[in-house]
CSV table of C-alpha atoms in Angstrom, one decimal:
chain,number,residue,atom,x,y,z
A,1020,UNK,CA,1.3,17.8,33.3
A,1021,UNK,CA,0.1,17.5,29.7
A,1022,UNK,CA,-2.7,15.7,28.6
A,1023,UNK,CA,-1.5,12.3,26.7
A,1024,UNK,CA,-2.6,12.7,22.7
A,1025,UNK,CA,-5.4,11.2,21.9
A,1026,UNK,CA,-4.8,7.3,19.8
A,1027,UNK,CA,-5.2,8.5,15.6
A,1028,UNK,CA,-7.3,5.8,14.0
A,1029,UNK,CA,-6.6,7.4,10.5
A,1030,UNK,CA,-3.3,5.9,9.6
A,1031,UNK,CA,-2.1,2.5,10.1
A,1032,UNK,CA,-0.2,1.3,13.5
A,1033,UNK,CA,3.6,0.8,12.9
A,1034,UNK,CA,5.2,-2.1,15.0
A,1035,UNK,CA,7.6,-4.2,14.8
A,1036,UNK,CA,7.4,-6.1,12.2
A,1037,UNK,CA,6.0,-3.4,9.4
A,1038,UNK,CA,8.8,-0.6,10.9
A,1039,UNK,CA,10.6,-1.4,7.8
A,1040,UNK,CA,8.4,-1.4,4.7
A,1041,UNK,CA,7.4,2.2,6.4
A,1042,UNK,CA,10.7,3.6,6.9
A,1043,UNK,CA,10.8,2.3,3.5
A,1044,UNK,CA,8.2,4.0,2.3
A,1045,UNK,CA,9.2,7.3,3.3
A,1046,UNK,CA,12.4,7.0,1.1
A,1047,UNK,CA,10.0,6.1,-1.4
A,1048,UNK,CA,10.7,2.7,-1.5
A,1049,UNK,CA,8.0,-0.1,-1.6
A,1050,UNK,CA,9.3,-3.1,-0.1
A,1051,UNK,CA,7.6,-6.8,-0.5
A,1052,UNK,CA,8.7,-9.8,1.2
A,1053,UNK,CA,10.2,-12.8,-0.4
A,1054,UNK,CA,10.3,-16.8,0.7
A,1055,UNK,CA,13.9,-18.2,0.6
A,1056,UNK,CA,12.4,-21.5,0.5
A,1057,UNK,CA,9.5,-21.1,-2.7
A,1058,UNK,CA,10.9,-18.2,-3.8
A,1059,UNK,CA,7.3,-16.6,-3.8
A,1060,UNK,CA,6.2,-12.9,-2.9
A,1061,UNK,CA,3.9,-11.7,-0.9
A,1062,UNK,CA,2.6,-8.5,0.6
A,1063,UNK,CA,1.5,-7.2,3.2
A,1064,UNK,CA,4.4,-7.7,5.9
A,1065,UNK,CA,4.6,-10.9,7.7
A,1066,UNK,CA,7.1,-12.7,9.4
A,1067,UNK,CA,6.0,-16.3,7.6
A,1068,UNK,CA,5.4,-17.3,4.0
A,1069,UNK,CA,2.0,-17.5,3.2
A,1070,UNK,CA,2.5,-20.2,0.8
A,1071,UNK,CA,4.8,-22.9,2.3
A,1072,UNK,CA,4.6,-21.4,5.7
A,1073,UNK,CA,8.4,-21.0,6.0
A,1074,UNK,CA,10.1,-18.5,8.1
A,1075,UNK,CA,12.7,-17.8,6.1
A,1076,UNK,CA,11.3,-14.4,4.6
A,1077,UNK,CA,13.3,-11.5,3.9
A,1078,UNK,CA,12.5,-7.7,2.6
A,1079,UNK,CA,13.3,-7.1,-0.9
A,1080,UNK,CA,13.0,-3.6,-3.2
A,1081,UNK,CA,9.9,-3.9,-5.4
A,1082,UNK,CA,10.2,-2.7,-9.0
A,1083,UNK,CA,7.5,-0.3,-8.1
A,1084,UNK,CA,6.0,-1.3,-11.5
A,1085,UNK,CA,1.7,-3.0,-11.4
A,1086,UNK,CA,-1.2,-3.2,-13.5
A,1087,UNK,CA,-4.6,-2.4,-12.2
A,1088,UNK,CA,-6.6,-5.3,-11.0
A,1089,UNK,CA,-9.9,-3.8,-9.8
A,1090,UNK,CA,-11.5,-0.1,-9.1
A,1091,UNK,CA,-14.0,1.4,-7.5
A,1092,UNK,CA,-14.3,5.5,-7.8
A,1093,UNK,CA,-15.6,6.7,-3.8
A,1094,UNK,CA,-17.6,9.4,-3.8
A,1095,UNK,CA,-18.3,9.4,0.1
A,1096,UNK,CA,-16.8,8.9,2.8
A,1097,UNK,CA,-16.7,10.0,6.2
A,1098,UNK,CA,-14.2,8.5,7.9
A,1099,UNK,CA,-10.9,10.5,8.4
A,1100,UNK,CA,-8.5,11.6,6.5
A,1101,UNK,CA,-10.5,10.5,3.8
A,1102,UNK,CA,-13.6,13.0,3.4
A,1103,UNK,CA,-10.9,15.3,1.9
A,1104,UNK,CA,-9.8,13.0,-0.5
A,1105,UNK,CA,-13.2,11.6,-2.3
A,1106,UNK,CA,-13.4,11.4,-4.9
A,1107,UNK,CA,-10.8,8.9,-5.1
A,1108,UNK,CA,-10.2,5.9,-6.8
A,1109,UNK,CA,-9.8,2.8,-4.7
A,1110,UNK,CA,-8.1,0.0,-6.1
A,1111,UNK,CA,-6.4,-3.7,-6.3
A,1112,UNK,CA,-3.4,-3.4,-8.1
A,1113,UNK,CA,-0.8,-6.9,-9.2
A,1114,UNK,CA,2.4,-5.6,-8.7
A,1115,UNK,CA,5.3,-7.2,-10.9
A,1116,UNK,CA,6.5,-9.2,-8.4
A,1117,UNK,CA,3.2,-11.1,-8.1
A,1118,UNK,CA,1.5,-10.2,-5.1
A,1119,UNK,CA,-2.1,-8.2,-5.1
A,1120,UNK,CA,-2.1,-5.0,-3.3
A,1121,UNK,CA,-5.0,-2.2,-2.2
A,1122,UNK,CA,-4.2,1.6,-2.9
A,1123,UNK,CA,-5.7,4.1,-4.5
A,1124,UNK,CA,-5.1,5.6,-8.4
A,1125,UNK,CA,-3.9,9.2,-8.5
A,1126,UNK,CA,-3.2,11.7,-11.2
A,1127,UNK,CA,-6.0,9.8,-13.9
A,1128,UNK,CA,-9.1,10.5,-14.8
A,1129,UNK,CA,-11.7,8.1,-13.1
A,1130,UNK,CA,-12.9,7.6,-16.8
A,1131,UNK,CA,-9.3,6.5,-18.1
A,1132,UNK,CA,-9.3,3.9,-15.9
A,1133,UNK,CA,-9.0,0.1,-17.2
A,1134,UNK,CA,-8.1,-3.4,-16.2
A,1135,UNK,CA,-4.7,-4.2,-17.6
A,1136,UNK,CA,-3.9,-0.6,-17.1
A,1137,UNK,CA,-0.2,-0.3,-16.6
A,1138,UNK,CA,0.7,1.4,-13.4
A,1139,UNK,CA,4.2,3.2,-11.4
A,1140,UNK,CA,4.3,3.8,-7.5
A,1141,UNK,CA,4.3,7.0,-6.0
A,1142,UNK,CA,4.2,8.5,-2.2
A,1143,UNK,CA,2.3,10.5,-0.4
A,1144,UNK,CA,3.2,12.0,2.9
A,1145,UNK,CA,0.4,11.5,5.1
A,1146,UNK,CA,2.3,11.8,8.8
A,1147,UNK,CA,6.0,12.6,9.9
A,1148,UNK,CA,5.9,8.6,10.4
A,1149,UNK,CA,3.2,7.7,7.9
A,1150,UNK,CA,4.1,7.6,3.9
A,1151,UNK,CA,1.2,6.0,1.7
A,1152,UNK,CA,2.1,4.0,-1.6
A,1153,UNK,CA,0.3,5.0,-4.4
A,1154,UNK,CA,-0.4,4.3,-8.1
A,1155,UNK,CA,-0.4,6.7,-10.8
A,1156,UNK,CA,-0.2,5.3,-14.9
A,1157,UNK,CA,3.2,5.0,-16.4
């Protein structure tokens, strides 16, 4: 008898309602959901709208276009995976289809970073399962 693996606490738990946006994102697709009643976006994944409450939400393509919100460069960190990634830049980005979103900045100096910054989608393969959206500039 094998031993069961143990439970990974450094990517996210897929379920289902989010199996989507990640099979999404391993075509490299980012998804967002959008209201059929106020027409408005939102991310992350949920089976209501946010805004009016309505459950008429459905999946839609994003353009994969955002502008940099916020930053923060990490210099530490010891939780996995990420004490092989640091320094990285953390950030809130507004993605063109209105909602706010957290990610990290890739391929930019920490230096060249500014609000207003124009920014274009990329993946990264974490896990068979697990593909991270990322920003890099455009």
């Amino acid at each position: 008898m094998t031993a069961p693996s143990k439970p990974r606490f450094d990517v996210p738990s897929i379920d289902e309602g989010t199996a989507p946006w990640w099979a999404a994102t391993r075509d490299n697709k980012l998804l967002v959901k959008r209201c059929g009643d106020c027409g408005k976006a939102h991310f992350y994944p949920r089976p209501f709208c946010p805004y009016c409450w309505s459950e008429s939400v459905s999946w839609e393509e994003a353009s994969g276009r955002a502008t940099l919100y916020t930053w923060s460069v990490v210099y530490s960190n010891d939780l996995p995976p990420f004490p092989d990634k640091v320094p990285y830049a953390a950030a809130i980005v507004d993605l063109d289809e209105g909602p706010r979103m957290m990610t990290r900045v890739v391929g930019c100096e920490f230096d060249a970073l500014r609000v207003g910054m124009p920014l274009v989608v990329t993946f990264e393969q974490e896990t068979d399962e697990v593909t991270l959206p990322v920003f890099r500039p455009a």
